[in-house]
Coordinates of C-alpha atoms and ligand atoms in Angstrom, one line a residue:
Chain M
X1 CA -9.7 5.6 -19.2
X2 CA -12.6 7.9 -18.5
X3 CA -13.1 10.0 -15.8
X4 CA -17.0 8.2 -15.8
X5 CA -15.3 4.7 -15.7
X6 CA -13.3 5.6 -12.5
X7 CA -14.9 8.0 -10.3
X8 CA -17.3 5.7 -8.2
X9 CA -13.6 3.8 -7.3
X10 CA -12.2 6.7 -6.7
X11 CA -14.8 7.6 -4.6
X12 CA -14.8 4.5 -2.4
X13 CA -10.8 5.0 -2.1
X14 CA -11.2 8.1 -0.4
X15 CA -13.9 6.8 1.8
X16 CA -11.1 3.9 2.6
X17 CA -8.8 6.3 3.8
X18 CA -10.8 8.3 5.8
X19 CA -11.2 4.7 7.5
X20 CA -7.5 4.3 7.9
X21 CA -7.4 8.1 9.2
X22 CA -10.0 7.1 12.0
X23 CA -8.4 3.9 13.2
X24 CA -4.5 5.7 13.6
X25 CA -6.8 8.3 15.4
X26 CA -8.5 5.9 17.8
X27 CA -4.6 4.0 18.5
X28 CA -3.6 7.5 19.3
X29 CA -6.4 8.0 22.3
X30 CA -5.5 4.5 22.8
X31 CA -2.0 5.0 23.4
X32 CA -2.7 8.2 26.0
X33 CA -5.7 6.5 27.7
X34 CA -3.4 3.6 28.2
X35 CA 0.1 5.4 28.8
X36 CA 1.5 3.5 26.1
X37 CA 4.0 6.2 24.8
X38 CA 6.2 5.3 21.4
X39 CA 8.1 3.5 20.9
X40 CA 6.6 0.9 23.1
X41 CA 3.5 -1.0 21.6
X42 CA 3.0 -3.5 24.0
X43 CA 0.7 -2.9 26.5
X44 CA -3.0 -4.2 28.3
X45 CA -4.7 -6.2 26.1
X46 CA -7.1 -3.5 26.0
X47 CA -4.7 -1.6 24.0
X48 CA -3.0 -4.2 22.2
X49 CA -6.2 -5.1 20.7
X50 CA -6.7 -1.6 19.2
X51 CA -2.8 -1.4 18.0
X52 CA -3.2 -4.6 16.5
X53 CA -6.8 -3.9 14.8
X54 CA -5.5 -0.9 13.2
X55 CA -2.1 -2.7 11.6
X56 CA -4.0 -5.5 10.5
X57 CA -6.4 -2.9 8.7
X58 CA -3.5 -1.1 7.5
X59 CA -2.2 -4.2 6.0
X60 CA -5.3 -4.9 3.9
X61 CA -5.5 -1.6 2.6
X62 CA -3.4 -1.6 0.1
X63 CA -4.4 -5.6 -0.9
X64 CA -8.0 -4.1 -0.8
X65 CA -7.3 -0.7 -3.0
X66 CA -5.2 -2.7 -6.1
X67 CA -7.9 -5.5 -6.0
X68 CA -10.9 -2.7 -6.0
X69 CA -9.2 -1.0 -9.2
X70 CA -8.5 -4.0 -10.9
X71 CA -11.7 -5.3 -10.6
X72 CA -13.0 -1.9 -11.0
X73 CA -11.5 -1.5 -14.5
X74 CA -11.3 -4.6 -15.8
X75 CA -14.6 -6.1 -15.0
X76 CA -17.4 -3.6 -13.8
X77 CA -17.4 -0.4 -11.8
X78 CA -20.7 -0.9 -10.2
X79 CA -20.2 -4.4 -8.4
X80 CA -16.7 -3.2 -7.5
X81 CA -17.4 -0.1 -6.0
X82 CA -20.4 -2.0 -3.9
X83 CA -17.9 -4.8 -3.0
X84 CA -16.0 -2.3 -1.9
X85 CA -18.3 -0.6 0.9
X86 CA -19.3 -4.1 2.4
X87 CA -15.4 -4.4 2.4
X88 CA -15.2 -1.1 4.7
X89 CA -18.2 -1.8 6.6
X90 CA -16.6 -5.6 7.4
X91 CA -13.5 -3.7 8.6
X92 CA -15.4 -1.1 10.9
X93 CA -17.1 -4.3 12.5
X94 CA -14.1 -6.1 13.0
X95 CA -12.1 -2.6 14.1
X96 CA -14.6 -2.3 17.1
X97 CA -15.2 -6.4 17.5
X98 CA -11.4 -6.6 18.1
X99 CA -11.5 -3.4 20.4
X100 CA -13.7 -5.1 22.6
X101 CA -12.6 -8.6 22.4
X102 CA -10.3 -11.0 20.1
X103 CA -12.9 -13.2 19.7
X104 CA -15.3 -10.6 18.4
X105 CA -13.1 -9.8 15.3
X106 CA -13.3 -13.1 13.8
X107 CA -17.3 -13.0 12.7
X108 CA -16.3 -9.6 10.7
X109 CA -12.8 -10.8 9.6
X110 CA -14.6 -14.0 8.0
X111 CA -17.2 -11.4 6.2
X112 CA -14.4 -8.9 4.8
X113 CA -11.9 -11.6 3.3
X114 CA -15.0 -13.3 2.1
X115 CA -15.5 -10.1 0.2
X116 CA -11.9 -9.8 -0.8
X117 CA -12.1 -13.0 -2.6
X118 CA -14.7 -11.8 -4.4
X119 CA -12.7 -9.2 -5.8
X120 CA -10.1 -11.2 -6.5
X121 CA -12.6 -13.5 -8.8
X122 CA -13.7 -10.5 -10.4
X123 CA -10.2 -9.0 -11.0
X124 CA -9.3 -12.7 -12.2
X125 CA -12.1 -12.9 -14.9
X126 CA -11.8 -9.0 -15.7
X127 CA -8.0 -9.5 -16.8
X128 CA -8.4 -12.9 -18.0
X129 CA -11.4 -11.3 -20.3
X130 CA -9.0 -8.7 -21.4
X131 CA -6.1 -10.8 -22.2
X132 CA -7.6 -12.9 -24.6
X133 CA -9.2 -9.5 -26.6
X134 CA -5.5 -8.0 -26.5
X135 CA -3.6 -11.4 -27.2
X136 CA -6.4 -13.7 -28.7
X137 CA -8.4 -10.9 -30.5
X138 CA -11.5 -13.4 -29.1
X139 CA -13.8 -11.3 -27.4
X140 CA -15.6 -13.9 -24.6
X141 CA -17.9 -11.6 -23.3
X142 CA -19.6 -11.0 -26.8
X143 CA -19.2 -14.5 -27.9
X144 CA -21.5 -15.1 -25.0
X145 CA -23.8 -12.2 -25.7
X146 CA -24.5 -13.6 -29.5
X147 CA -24.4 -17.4 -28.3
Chain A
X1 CA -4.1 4.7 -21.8
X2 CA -5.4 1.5 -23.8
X3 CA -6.2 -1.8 -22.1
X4 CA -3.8 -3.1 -23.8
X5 CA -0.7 -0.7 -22.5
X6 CA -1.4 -2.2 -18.8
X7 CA -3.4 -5.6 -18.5
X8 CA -0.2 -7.4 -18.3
X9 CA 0.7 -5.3 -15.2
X10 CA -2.8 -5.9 -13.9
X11 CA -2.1 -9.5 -14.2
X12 CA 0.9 -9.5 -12.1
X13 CA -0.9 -7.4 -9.5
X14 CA -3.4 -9.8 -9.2
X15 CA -0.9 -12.5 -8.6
X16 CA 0.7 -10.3 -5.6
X17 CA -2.6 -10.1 -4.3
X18 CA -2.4 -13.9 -4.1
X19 CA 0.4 -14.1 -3.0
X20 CA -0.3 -12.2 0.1
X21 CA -3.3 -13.8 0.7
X22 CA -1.3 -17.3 1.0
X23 CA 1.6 -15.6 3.1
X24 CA -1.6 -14.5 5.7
X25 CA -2.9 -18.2 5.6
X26 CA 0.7 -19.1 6.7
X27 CA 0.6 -16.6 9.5
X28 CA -3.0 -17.9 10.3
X29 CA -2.1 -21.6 10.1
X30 CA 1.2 -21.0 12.1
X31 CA -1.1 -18.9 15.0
X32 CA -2.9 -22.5 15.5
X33 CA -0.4 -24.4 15.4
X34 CA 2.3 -22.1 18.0
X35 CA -0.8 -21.4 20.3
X36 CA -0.2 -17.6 19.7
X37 CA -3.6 -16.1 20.1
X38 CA -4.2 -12.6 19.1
X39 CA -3.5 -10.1 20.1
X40 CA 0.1 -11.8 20.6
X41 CA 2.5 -11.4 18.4
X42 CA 5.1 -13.0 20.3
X43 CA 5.6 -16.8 20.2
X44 CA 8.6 -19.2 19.8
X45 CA 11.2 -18.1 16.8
X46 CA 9.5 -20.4 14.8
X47 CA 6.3 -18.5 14.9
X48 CA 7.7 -15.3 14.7
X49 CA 9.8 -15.9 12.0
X50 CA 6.3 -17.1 9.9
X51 CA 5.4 -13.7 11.1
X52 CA 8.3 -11.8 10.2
X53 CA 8.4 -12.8 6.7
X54 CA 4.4 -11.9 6.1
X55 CA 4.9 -8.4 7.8
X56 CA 8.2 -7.7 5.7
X57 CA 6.6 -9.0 2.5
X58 CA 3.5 -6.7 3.4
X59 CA 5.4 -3.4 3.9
X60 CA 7.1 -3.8 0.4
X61 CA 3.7 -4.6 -1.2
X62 CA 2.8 -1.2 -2.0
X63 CA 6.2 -0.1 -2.9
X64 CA 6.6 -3.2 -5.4
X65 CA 3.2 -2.0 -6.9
X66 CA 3.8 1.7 -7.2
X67 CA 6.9 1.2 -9.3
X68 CA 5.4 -2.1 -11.6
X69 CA 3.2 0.3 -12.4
X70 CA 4.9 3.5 -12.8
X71 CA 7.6 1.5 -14.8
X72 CA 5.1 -0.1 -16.5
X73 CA 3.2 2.6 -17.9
X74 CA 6.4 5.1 -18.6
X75 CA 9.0 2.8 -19.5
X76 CA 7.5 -0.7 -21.0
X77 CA 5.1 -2.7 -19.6
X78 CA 7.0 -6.5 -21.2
X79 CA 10.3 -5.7 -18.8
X80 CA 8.3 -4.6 -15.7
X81 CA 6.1 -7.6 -16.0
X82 CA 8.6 -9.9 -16.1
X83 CA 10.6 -8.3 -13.3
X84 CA 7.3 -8.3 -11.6
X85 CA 7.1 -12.4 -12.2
X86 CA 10.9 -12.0 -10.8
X87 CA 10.2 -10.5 -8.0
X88 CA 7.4 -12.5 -7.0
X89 CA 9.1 -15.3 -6.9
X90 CA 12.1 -13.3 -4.9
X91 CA 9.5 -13.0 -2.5
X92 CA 8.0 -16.8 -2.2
X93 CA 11.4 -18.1 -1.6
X94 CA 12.2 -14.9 1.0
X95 CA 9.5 -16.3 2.7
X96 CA 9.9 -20.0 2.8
X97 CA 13.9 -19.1 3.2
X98 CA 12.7 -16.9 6.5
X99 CA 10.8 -19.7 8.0
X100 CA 13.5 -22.0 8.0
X101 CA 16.0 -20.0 9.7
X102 CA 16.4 -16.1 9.5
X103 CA 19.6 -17.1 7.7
X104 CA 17.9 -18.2 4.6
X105 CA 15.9 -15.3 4.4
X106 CA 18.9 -13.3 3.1
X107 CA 19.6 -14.7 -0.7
X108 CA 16.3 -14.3 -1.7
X109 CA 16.2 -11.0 0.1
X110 CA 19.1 -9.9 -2.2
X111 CA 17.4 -11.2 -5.2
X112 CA 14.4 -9.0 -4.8
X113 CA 15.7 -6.4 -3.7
X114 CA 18.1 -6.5 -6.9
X115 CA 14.8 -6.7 -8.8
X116 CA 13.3 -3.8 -6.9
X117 CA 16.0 -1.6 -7.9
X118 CA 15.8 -2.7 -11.6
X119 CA 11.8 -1.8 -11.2
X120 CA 13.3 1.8 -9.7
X121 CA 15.7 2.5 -12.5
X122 CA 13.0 1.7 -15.0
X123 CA 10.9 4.0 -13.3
X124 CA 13.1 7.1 -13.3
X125 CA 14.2 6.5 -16.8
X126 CA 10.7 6.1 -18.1
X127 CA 9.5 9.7 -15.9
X128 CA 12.7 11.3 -17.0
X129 CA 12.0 10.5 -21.0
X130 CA 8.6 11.8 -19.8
X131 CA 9.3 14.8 -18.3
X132 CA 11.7 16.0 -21.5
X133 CA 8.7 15.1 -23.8
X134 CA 5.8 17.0 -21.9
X135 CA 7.6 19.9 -20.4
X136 CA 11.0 20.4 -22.6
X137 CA 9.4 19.5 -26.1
X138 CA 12.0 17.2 -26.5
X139 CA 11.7 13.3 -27.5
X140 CA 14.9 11.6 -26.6
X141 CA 13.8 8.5 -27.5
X142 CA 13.2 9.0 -30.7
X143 CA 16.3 11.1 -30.9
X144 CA 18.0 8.2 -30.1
X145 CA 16.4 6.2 -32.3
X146 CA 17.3 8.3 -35.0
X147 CA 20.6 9.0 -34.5
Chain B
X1 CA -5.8 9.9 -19.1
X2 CA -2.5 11.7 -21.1
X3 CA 0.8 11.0 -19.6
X4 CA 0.7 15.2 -19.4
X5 CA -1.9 14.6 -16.9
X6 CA -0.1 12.4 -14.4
X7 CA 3.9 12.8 -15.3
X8 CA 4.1 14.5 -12.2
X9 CA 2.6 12.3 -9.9
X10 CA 4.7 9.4 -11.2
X11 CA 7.9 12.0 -10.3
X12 CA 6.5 12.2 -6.8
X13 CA 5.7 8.7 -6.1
X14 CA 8.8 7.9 -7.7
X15 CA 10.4 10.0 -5.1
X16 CA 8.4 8.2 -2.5
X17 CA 9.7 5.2 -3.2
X18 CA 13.2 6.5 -2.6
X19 CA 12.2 7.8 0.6
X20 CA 10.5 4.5 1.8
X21 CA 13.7 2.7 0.3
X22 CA 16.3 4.7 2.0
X23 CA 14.1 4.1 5.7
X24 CA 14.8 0.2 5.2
X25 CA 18.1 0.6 4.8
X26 CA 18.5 2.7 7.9
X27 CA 17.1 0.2 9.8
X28 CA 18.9 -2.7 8.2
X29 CA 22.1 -0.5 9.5
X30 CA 20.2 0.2 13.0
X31 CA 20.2 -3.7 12.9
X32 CA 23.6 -4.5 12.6
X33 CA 25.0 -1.6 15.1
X34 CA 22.7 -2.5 18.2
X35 CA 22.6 -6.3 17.3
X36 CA 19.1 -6.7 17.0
X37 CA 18.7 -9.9 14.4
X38 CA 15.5 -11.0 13.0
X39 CA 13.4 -12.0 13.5
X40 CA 13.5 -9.8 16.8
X41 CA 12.0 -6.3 16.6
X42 CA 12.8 -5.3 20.4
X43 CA 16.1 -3.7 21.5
X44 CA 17.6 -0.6 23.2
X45 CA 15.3 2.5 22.8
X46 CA 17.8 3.7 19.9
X47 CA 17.3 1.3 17.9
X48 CA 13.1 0.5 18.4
X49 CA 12.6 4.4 17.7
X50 CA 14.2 3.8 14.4
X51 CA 12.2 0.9 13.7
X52 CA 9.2 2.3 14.8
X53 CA 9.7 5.1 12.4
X54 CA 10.1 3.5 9.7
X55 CA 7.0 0.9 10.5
X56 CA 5.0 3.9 10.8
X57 CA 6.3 5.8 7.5
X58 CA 5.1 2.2 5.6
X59 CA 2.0 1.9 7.4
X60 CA 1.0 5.4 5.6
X61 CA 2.6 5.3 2.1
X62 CA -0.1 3.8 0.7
X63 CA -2.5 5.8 2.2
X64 CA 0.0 8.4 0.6
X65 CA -0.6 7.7 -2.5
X66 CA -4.1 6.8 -2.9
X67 CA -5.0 10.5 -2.1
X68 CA -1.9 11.6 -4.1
X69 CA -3.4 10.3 -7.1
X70 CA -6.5 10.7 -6.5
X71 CA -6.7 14.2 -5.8
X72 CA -3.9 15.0 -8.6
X73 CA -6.5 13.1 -11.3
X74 CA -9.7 14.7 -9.8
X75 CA -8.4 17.7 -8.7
X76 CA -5.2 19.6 -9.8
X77 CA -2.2 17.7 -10.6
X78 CA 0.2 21.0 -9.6
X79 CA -1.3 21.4 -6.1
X80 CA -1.0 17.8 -5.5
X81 CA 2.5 17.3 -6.4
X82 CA 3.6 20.6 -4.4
X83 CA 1.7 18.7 -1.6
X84 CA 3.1 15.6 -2.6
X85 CA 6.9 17.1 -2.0
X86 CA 5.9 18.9 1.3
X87 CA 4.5 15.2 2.8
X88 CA 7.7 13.6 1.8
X89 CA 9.7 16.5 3.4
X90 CA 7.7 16.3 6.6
X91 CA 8.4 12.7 6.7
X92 CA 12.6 12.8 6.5
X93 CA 12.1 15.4 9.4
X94 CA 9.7 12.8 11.7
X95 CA 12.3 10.1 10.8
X96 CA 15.4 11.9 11.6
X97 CA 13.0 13.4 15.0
X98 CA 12.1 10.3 15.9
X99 CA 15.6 8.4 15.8
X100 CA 16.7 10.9 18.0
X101 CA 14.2 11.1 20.8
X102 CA 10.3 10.3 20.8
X103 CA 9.2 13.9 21.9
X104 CA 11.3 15.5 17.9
X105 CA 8.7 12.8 15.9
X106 CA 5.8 15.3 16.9
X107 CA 6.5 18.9 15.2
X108 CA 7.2 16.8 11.7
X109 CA 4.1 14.4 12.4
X110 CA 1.5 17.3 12.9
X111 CA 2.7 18.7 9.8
X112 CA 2.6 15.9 7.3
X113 CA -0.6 14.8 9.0
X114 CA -1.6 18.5 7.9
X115 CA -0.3 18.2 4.7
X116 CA -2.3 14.7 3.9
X117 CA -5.4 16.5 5.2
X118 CA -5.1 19.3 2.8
X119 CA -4.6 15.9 0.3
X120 CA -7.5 14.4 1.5
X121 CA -9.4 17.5 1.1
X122 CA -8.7 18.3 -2.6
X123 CA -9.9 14.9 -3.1
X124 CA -13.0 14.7 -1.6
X125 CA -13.4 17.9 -3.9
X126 CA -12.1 16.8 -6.9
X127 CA -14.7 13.8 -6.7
X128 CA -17.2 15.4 -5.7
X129 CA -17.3 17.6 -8.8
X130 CA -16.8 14.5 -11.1
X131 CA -19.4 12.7 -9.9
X132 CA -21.6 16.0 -10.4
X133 CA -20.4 15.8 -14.0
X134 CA -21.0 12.4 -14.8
X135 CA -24.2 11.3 -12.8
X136 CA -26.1 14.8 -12.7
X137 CA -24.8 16.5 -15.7
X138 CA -24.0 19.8 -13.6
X139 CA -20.5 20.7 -14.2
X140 CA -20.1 23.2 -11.0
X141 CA -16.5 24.2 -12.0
X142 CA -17.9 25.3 -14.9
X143 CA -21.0 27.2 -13.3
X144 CA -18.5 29.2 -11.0
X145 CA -16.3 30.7 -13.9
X146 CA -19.0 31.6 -16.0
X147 CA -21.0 33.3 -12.6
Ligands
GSH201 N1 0.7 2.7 14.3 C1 0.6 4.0 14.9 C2 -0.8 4.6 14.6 C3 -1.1 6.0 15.0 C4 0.0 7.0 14.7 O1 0.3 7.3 13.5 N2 0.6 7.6 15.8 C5 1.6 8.6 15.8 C6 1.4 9.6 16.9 S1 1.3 8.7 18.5 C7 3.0 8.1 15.9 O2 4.0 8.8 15.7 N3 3.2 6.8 16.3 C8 4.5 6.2 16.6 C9 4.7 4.9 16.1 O3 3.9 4.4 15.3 O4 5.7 4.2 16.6 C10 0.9 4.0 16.3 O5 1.2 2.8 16.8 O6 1.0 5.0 17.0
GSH202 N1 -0.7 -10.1 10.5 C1 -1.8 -11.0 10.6 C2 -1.9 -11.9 9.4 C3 -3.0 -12.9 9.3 C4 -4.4 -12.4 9.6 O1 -5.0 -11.5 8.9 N2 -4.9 -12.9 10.8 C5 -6.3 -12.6 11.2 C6 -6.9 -13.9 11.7 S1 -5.9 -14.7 13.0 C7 -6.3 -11.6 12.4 O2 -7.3 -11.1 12.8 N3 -5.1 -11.3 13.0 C8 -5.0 -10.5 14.2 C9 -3.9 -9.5 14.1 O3 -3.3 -9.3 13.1 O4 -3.6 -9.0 15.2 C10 -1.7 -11.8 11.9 O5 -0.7 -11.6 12.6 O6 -2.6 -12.6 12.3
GSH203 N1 11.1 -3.8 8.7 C1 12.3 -4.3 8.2 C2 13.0 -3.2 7.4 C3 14.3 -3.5 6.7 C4 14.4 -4.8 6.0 O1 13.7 -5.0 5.0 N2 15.2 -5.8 6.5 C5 15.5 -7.0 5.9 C6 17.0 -7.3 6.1 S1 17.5 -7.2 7.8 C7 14.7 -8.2 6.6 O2 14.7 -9.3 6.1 N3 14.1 -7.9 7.8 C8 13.5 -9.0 8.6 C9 12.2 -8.6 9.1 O3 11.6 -7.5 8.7 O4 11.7 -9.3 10.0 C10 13.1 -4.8 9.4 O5 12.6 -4.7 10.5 O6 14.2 -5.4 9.2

């Protein structure tokens, strides 16, 4: 694998964690504007709604980051890595829609697993693609190309 | 590394993906159904049990990928898939187990985590054999095979 | 990629995996001594800090290791695995601070946070330069040795 075929995913990954960085950051203020002191994580709503944006993120992430590189690699670096920001954009929206009310997540949360999916196809048709080259020795992509 | 060292570890990341994306449906369907609205978490042990077994399943994702894939790529990518198959299917009936009583939950807990360990072992062998070839100048495995 | 070129990352997340292992099981125990059975998650103080440790130790492994290998690929794999260790060190210290009283996690989580800065950081530099190699044909790395 070449560093060219990788470094736009790479890229995105690094943006994705400076996400995650931001939202533990905002559930820290969180926690000392609402004096909710660990281990406690209930709290107002208010806060609760910030605690819970931020795990839900946080369990995404890692769905998000194995899809983007599968996708990424097996099927094209280019539509991956722009599925991937409108996949961190969706999840800013829905960090601050769920900050301000539960209702206000769902519009974004609709958008970013809509986007997930996507990756999913892709990663689908990327390794499916790549099985039948390594097990089939039929190449689909350039059976389509000469048809 | 070749396309065809890891695409059958890709494939089997891609089915996790799935597989999380249906326990999160559960979770969503089971939020409707309980009348727990988020930012709640808390509901009647039926809900939280649904709720349990996609958080649990969640925090061993990225765990159960990091050593498919290290074991995969140092050790041999046929075992890890297949324990990667394995443990998938640990986790499905960990999760249907969980929502029928927390008692069920515990067999199939076993069962992966058996796997897990297997995926672990694999892991340290393959870095091990690794580490004697790159650093040491020594190929064990071939030793071996030559002994 | 050569397996030279990532052997010790692998060693590190391996190690990671341990770590992450070895939380669980302290809280299976934490479990069984203060009688907390799923699917329940509140209890005496004792037993919530442990959880809450180990929630929080999850929710940032895979952060962990996406700027692990990212910076060890794009950036030095030496420095990254020294930084690798030190993250995993910091985090044994803000498990066993935190089981013991809410006020110990802080020392240990200031310095791991550090430490995934200083991870973050050799990232963001490590793809910065790549993407100077392979979209503008400037290799700056390059440029500042021969200057
Ligand atoms: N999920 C974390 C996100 C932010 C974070 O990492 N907080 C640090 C400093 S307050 C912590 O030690 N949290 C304790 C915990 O997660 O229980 C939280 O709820 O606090
Ligand atoms: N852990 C999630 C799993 C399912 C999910 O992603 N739910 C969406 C739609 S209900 C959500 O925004 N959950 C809010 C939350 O996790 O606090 C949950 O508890 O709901
Ligand atoms: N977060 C887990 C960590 C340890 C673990 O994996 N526990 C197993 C055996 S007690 C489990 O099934 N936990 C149920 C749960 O997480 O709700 C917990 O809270 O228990």
């Amino acid at each position: 694998m070449s560093e060219e075929a990788v470094v736009a995913l790479a890229a995105v990954t690094v943006l994705g964690v400076l996400q995650q960085a931001y939202f533990s950051l905002q559930v820290i203020y969180a926690r000392r504007k609402y004096s909710v002191s660990p281990p406690a994580t209930a709290g107002p709503p208010e806060f609760e709604r910030i605690f819970r944006a931020q795990a839900n993120c946080s369990e995404y992430f890692p769905i998000f980051i194995a899809v983007l590189w599968t996708s990424g690699v097996f099927f094209s670096q280019g539509l991956s890595s722009v599925c991937g920001l409108l996949y961190l954009y969706g999840r800013l929206q829905y960090f601050h829609g769920y900050s301000e009310s539960a209702q206000r997540r769902l519009a974004p949360l609709y958008f970013s697993a809509r986007v997930l999916w996507v990756l999913v196809g892709f990663s689908l048709l990327g390794v499916f693609f790549s099985f039948c080259r390594v097990y089939l020795k039929v190449d689909l992509l350039r059976g389509l190309g000469s048809a």
